[in-house]
XYZ file of N, CA and C in Angstrom:
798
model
N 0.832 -1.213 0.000
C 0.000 0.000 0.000
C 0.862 1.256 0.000
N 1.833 1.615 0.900
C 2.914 2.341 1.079
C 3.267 2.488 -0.340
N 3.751 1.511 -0.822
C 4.350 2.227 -2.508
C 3.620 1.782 -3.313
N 2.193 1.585 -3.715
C 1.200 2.414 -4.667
C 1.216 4.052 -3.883
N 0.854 4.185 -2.960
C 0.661 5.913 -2.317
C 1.918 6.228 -2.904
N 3.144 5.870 -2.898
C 4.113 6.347 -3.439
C 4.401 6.754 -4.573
N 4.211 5.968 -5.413
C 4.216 5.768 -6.769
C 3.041 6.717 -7.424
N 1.980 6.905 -6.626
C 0.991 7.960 -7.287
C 1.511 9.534 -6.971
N 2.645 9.398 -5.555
C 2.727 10.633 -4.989
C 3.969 11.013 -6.224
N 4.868 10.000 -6.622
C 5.689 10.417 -7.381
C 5.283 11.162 -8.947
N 4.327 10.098 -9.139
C 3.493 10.670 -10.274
C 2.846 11.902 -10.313
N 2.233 12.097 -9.667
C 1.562 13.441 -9.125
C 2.496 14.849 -9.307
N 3.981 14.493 -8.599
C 5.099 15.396 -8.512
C 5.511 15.588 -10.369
N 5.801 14.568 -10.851
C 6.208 14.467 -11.802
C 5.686 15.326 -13.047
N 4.123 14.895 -13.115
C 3.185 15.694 -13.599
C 3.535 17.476 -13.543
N 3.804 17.458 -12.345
C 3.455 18.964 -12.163
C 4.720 19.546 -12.684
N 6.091 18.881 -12.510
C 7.070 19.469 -13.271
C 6.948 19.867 -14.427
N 6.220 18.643 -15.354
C 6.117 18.619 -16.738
C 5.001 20.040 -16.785
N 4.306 20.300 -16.385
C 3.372 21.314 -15.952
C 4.187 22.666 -16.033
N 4.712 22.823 -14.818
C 5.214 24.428 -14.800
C 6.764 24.450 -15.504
N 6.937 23.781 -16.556
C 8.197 24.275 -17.206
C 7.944 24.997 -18.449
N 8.714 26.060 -18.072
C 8.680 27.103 -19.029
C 9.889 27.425 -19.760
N 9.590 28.354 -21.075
C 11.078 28.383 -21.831
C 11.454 29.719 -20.746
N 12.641 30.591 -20.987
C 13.576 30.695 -19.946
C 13.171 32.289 -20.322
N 12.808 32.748 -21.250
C 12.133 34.180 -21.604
C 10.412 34.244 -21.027
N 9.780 33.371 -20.589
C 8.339 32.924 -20.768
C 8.220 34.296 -19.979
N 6.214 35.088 -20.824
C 5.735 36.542 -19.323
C 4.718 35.650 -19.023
N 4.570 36.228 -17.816
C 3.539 35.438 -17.422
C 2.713 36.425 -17.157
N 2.615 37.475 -17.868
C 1.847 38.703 -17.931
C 1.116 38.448 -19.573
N 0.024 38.001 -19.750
C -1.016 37.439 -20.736
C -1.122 39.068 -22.039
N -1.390 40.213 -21.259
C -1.176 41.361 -22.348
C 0.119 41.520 -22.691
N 1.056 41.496 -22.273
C 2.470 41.648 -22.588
C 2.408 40.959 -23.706
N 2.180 39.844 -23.696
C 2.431 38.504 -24.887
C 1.766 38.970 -26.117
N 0.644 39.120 -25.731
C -0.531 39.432 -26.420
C 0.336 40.688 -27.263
N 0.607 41.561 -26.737
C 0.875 43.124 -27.245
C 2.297 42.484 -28.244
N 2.760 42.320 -27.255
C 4.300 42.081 -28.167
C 3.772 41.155 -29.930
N 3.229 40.129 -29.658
C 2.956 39.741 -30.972
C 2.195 40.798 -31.955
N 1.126 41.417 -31.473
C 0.428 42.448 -32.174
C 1.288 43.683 -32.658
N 2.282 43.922 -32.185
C 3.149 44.710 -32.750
C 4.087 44.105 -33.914
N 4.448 42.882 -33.941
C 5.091 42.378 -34.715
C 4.296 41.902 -35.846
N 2.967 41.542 -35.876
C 2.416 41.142 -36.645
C 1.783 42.256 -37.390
N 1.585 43.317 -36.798
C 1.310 44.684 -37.690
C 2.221 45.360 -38.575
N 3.747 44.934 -37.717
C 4.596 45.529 -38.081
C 5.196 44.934 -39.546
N 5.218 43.549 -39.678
C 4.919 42.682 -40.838
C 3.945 43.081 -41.586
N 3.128 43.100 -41.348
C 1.599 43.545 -42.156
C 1.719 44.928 -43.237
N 2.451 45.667 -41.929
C 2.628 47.217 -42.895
C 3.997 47.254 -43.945
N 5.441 46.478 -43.251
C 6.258 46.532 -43.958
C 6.326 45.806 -45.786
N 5.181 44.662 -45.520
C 5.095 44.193 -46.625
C 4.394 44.893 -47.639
N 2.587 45.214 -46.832
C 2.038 46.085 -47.724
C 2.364 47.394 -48.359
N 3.200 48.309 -47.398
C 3.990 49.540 -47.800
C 4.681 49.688 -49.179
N 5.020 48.439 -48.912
C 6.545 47.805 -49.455
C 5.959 47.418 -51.197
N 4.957 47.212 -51.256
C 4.462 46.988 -52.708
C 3.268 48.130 -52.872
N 3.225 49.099 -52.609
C 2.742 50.509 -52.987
C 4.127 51.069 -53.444
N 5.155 50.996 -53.094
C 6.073 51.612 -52.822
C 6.808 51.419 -54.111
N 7.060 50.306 -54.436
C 7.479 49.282 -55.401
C 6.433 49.608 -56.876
N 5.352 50.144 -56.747
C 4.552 50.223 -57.627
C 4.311 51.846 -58.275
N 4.425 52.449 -57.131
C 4.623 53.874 -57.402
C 6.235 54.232 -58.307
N 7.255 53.886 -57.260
C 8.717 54.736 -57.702
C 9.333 53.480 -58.899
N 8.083 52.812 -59.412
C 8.647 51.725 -60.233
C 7.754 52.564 -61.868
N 7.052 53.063 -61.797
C 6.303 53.420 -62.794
C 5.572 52.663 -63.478
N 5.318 51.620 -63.283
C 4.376 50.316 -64.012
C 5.277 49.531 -64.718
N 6.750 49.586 -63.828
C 7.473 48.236 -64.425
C 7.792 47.511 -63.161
N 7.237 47.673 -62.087
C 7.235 46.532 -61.426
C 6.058 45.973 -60.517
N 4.513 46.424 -61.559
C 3.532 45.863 -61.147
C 2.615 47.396 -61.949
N 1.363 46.825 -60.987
C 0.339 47.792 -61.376
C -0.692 47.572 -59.831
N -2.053 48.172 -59.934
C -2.914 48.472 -59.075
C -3.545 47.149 -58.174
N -3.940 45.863 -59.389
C -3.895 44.623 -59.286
C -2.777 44.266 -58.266
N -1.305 44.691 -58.317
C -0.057 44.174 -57.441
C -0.636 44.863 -55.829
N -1.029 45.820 -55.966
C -0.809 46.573 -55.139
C -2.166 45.806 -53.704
N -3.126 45.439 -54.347
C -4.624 44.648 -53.978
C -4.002 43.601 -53.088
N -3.027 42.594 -54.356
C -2.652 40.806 -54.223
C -1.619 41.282 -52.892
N -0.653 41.945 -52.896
C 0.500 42.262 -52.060
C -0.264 42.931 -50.337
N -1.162 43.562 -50.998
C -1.750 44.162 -49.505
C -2.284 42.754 -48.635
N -3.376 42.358 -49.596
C -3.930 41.045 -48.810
C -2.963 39.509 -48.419
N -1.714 39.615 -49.075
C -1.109 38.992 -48.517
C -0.533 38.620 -47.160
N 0.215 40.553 -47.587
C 0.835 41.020 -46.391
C -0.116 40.788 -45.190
N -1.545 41.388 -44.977
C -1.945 41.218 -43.794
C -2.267 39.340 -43.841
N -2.343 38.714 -44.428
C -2.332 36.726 -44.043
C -1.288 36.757 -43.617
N 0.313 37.397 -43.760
C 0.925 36.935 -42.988
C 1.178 38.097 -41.554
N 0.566 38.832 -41.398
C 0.400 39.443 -40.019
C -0.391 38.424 -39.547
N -1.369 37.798 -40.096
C -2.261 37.238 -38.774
C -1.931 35.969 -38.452
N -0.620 35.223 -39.698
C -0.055 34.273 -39.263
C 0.978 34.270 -38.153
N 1.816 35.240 -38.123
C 2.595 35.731 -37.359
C 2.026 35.759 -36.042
N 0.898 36.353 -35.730
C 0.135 37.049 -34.554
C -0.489 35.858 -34.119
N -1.312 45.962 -35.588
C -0.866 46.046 -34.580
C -0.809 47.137 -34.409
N 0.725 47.480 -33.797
C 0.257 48.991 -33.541
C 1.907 49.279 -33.638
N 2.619 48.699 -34.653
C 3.627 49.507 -35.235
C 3.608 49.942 -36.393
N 4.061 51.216 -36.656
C 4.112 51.449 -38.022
C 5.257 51.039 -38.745
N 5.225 49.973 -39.547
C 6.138 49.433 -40.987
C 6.504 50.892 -41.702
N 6.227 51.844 -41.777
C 6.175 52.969 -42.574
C 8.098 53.224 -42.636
N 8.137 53.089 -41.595
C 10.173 53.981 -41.177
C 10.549 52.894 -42.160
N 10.354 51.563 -41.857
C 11.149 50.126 -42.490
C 10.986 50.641 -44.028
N 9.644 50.917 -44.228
C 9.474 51.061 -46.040
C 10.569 52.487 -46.800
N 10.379 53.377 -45.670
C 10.883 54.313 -45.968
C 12.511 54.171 -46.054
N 12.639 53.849 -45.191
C 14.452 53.052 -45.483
C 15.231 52.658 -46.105
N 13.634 51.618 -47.011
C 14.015 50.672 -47.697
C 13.952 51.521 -49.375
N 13.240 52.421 -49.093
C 12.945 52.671 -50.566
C 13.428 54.201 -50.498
N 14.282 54.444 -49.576
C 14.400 56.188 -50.023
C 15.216 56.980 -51.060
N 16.325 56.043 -51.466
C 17.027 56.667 -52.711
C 15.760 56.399 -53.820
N 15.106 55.344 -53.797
C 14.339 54.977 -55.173
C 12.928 55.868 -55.142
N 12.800 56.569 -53.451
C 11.437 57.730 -54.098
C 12.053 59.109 -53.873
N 13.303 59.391 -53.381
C 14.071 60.490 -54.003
C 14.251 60.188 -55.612
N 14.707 59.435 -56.046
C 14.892 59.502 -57.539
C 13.674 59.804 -58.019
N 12.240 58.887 -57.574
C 11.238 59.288 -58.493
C 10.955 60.463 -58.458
N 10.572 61.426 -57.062
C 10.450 62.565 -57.156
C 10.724 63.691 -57.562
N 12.265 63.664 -57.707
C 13.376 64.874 -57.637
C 13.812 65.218 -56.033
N 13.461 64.490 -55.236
C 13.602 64.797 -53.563
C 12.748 65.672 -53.331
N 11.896 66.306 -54.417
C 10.328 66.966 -53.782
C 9.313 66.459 -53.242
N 9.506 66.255 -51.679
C 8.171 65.289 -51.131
C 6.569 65.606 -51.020
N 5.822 65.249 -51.877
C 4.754 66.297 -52.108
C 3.910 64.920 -51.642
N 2.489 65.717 -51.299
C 1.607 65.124 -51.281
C 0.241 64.777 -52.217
N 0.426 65.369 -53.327
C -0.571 65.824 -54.146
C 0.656 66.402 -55.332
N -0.236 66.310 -56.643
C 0.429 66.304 -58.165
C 1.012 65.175 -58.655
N 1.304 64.797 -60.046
C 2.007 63.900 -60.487
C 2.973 63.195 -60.037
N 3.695 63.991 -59.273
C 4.967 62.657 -58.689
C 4.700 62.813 -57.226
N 3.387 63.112 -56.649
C 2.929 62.800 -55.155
C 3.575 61.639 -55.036
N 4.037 61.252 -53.405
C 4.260 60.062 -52.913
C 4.113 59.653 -51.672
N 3.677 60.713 -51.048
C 2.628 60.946 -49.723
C 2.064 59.612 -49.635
N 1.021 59.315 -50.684
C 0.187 58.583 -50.813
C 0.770 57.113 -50.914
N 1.808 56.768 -51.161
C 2.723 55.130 -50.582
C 2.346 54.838 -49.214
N 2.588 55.567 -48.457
C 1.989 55.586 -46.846
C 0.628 55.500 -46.452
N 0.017 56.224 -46.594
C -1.276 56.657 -45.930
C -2.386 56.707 -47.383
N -3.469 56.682 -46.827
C -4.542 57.316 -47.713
C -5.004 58.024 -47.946
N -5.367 58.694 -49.541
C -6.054 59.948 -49.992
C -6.986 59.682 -50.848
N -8.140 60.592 -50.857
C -8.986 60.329 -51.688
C -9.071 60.544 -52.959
N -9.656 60.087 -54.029
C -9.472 60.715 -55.647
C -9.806 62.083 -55.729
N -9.497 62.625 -56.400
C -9.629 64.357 -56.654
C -11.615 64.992 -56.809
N -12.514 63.442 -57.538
C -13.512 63.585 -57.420
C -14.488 63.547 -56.015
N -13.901 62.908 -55.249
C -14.900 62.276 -53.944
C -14.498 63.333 -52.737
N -15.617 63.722 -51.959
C -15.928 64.413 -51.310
C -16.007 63.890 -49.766
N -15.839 64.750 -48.535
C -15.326 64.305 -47.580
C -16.985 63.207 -47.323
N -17.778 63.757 -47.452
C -19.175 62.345 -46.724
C -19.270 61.287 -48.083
N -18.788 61.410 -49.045
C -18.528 60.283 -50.222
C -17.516 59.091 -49.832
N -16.769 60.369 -48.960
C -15.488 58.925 -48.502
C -15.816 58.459 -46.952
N -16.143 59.497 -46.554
C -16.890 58.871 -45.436
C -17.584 57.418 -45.244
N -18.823 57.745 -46.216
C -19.609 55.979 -46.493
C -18.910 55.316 -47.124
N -17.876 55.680 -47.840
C -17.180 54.201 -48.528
C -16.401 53.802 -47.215
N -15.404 54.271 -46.601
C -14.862 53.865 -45.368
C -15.718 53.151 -44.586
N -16.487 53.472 -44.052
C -17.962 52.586 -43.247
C -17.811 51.577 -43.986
N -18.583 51.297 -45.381
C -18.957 50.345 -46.079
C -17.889 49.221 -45.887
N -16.850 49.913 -46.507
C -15.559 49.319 -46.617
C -15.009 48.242 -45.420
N -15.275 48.681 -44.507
C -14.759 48.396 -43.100
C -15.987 47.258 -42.313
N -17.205 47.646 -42.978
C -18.024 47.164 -42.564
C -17.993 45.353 -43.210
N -17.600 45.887 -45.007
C -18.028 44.133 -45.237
C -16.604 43.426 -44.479
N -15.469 44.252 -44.381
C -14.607 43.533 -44.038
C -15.085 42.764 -42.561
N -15.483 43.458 -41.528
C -15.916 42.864 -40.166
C -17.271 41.495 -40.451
N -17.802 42.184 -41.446
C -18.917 41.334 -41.591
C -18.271 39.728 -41.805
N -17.482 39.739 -43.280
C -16.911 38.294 -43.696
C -16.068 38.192 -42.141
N -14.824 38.652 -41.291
C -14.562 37.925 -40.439
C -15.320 37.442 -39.548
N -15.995 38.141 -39.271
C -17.760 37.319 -38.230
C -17.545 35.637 -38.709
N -18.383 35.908 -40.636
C -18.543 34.821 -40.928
C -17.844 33.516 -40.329
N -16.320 33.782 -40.951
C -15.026 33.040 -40.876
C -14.894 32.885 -39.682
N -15.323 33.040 -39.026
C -15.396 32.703 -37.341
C -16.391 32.530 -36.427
N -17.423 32.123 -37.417
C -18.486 32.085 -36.507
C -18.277 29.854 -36.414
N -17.854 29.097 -35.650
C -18.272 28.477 -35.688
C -19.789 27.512 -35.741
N -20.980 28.320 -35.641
C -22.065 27.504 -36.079
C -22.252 28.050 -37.500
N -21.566 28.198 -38.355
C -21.618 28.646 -39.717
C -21.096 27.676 -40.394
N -20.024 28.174 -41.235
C -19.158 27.436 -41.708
C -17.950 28.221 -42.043
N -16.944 27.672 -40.780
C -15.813 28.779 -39.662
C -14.551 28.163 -41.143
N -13.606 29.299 -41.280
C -12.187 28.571 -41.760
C -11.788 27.257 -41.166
N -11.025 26.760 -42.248
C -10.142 26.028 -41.166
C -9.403 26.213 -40.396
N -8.628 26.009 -39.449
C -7.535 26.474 -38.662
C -6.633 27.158 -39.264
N -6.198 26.428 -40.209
C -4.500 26.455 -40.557
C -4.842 27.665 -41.834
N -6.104 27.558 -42.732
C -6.372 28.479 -43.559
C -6.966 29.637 -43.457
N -7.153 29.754 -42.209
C -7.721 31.241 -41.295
C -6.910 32.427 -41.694
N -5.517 32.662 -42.083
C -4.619 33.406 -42.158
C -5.143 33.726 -43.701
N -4.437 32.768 -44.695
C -5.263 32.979 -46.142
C -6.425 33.487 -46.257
N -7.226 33.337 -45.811
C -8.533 33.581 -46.243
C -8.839 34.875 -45.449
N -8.359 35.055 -44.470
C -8.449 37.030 -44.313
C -7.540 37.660 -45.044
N -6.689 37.285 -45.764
C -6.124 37.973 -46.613
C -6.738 38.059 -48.312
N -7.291 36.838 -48.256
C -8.053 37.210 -49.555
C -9.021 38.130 -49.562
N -9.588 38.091 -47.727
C -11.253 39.055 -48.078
C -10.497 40.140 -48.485
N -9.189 40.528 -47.662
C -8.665 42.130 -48.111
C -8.432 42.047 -49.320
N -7.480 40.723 -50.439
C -7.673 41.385 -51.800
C -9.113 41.579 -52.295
N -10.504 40.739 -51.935
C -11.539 41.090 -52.862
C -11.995 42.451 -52.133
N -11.455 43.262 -51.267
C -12.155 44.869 -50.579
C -10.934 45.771 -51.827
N -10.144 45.475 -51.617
C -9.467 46.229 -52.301
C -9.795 46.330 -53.864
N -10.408 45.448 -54.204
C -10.784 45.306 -55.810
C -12.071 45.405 -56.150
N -12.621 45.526 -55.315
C -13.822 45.833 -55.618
C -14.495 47.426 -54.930
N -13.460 47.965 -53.708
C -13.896 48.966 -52.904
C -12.657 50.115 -52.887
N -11.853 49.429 -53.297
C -10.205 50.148 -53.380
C -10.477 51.656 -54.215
N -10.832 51.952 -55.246
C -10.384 52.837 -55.778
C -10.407 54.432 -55.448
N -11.670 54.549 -54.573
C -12.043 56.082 -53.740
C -11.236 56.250 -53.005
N -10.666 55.534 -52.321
C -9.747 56.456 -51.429
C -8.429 55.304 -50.417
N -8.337 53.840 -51.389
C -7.414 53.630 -50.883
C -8.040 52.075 -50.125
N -8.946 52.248 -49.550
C -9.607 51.522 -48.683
C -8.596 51.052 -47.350
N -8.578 51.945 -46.731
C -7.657 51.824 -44.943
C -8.423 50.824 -44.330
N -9.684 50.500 -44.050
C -10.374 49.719 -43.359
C -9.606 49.398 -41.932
N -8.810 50.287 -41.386
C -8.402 49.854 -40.172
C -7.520 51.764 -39.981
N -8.137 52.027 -38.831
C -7.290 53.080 -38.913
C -5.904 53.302 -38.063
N -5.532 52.022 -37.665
C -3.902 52.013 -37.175
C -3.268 51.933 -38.520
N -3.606 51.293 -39.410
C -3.096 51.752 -40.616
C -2.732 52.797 -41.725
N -3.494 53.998 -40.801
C -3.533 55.402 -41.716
C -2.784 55.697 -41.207
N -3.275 56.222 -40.185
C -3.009 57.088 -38.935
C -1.580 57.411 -38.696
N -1.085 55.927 -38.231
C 0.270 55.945 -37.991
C 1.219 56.703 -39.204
N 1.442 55.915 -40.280
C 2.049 56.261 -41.162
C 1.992 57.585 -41.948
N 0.527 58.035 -41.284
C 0.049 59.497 -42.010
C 1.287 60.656 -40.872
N 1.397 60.394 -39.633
C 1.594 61.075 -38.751
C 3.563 60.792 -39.141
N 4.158 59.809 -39.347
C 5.519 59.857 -39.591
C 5.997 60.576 -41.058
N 4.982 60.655 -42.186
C 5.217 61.412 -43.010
C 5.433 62.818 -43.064
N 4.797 63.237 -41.915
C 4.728 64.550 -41.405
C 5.732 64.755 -41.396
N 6.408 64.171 -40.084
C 7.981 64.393 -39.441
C 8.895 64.014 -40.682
N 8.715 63.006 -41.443
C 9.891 62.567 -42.427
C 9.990 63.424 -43.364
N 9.438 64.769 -43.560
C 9.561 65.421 -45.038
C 8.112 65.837 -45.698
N 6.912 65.324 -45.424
C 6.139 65.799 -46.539
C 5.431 66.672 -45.600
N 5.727 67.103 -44.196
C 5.255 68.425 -44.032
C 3.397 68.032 -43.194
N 2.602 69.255 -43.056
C 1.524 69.433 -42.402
C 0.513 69.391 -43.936
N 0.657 69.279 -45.042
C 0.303 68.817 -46.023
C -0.528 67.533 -45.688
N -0.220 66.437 -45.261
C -0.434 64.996 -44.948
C -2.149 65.702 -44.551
N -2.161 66.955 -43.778
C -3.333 66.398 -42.773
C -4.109 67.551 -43.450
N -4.069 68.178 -44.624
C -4.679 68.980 -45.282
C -4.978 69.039 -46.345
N -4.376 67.675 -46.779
C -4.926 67.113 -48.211
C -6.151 66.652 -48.410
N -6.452 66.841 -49.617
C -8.431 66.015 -49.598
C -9.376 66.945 -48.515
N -9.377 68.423 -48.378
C -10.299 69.206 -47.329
C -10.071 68.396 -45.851
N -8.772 67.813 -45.597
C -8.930 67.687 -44.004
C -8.924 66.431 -43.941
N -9.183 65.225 -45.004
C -9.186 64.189 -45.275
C -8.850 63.113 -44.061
N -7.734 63.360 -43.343
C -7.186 62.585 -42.151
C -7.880 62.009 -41.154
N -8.969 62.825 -40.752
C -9.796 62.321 -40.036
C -10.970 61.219 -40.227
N -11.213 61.231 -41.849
C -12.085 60.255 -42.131
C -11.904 58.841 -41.776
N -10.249 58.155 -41.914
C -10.371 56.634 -42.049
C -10.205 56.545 -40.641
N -9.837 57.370 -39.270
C -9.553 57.411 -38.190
C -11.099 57.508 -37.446
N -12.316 57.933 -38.188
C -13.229 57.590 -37.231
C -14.558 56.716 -38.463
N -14.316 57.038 -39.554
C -15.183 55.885 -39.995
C -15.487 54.308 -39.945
N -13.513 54.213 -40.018
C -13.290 52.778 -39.848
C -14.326 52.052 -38.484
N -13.919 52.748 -37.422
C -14.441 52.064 -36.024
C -15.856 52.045 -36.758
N -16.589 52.743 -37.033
C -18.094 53.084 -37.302
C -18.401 51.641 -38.240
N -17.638 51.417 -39.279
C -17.801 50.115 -39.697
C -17.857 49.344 -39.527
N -16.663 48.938 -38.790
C -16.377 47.637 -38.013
C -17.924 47.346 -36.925
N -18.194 48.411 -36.266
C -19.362 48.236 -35.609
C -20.871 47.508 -36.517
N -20.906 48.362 -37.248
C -22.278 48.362 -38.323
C -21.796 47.069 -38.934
N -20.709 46.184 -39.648
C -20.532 45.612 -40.181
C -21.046 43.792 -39.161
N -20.121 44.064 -38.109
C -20.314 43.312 -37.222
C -21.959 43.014 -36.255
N -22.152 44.050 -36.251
C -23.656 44.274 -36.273
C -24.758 44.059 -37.090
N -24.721 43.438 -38.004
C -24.839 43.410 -39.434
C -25.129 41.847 -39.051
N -23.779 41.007 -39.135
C -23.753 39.982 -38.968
C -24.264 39.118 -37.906
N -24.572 39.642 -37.053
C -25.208 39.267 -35.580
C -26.651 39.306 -35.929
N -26.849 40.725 -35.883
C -28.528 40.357 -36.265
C -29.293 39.340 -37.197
N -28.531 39.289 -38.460
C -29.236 38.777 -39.353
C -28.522 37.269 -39.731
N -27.423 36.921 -38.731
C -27.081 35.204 -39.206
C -26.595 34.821 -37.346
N -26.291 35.388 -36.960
C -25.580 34.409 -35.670
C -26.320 34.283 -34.643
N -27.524 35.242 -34.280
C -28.723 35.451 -33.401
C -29.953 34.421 -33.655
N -29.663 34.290 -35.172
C -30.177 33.547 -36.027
C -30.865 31.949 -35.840
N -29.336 31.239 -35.415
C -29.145 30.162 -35.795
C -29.850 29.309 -35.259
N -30.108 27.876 -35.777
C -31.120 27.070 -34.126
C -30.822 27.002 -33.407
N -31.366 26.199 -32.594
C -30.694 25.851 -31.325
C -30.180 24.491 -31.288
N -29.336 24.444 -30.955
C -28.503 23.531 -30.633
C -28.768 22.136 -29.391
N -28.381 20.745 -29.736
C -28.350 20.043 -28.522
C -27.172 20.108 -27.544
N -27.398 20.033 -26.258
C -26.066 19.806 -25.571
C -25.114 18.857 -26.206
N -25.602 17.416 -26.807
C -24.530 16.931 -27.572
C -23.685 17.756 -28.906
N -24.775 18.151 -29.298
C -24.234 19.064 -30.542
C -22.817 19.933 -29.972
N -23.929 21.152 -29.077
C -22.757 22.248 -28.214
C -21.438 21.687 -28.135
N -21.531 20.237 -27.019
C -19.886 19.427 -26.387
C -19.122 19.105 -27.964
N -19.844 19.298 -28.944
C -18.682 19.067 -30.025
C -18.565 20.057 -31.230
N -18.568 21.344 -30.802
C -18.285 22.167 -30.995
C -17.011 22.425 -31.521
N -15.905 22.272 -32.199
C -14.680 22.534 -32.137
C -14.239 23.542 -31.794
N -12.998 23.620 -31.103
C -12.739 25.049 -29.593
C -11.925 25.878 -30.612
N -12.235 27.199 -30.505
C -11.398 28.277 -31.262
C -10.167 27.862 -31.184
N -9.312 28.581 -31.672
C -7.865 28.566 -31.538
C -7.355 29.139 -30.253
N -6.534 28.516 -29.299
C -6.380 28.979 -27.937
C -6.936 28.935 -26.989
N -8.572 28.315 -27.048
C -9.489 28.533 -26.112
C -9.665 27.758 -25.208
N -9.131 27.277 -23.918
C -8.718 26.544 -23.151
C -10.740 25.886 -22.560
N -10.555 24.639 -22.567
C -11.507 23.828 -22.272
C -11.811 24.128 -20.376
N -10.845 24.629 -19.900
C -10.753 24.561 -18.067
C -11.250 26.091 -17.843
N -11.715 26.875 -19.080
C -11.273 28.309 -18.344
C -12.749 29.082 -17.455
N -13.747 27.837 -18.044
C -15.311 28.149 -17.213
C -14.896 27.192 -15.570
N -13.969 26.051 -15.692
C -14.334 25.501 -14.487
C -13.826 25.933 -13.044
């Protein structure tokens, strides 16, 4: 009897080692983790997408076109969310490409006219569209985007797969961009303007950035949220509020989000 009690007590111990070993950097601060990846995965997100505006502009249509600019954006963010924010890629792009948009320019950093390049960074609207024209496209814009991720994640729908979750938010961004892209860029996220609008300032193109398009700056910085709401809202009312009801057997086989620990109700 003595060594079964033993043998379970050893086990027991054993267990728990295998339990609390951690790699030798581990936080055990849950936002820290959280944050640190979201910075890196934004920061990916922007350096890539930047990075083929950039490539497309100071290239003149010999190293892509508008199409590149769609495929490269929606990439870039599949691999932010594979990776995974709130860094701006903008300095990295700028780094990377500054003899090649000094050459395109003449080193005149403008924001507006023919060899503008303001617009590699941040978003502006076409010369036709008007500040409440871009207004509702931003909403819209932002909106189907929240709407399809709902979808893609609604498990009583029909959720991504795991592993293709990354792809397939990057495609919704190429079909927003190609179908919603042309008014003003389509930001659909405004850590994505914002930031990069605000380092252009400091890097050379001046208080221009925030006075282009009648004031323009402020649109993708408060429409976006407005979308994401309405969009997501959208989707709730009319499919996920929706659905039947479910059996408890059904519910227990549910497949668990990504990360979502089975212990965290008990």
């Amino acid at each position: 009897m003595k060594d079964l009690v033993r043998s379970v007590e050893l086990g027991v111990s054993h267990r728990r080692r295998v339990d609390i070993t951690r790699p030798k950097l581990w936080l055990k601060n849950e936002l820290s983790r959280v944050g640190l990846a979201e910075f890196l995965c934004t920061y990916v997100m922007m350096v890539l997408g930047l990075g083929c505006v950039a490539q497309v502009v100071t290239g003149q249509g010999a190293f892509g076109h508008y199409i590149s600019i769609n495929i490269g954006f929606g990439l870039a963010v599949a691999m932010g969310v594979h990776i995974g924010g709130n860094v701006s890629g903008a300095v990295t792009v700028y780094a990377v490409y500054y003899e090649a948009i000094n050459d395109y320019c003449g080193g005149n950093l403008t924001v507006t006219g023919a060899k503008a390049t303001a617009g590699i960074f941040a978003t502006y609207p076409a010369p036709y569209l008007s500040l409440m024209g871009g207004f509702v496209d931003q909403v819209i814009g932002t909106a189907m985007l929240l709407l399809c991720l709902m979808a893609l994640s609604d498990q009583k729908n029909k959720p991504a797969v795991g592993s293709s979750e990354p792809l397939t938010v990057g495609l919704v961004v190429v079909l927003i961009g190609m179908s919603l892209g042309s008014n003003s860029g389509y930001a659909i996220n405004p850590t994505r303007d914002i930031a990069p609008r605000v380092f252009t300032a400091i890097a050379g193109w001046g208080l221009d950035v925030f006075r282009s398009g009648n004031g323009w700056w402020w649109v993708p910085l408060v429409a976006t949220p407005i979308g994401g709401v309405l969009g997501a809202g959208l989707y709730k009312a009319f499919v996920e509020l929706l659905h039947p009801p479910i059996s408890g057997q059904q519910e227990n086989s549910i497949p668990l989000k990504k990360g979502e620990n089975i212990c965290a109700n008990v």
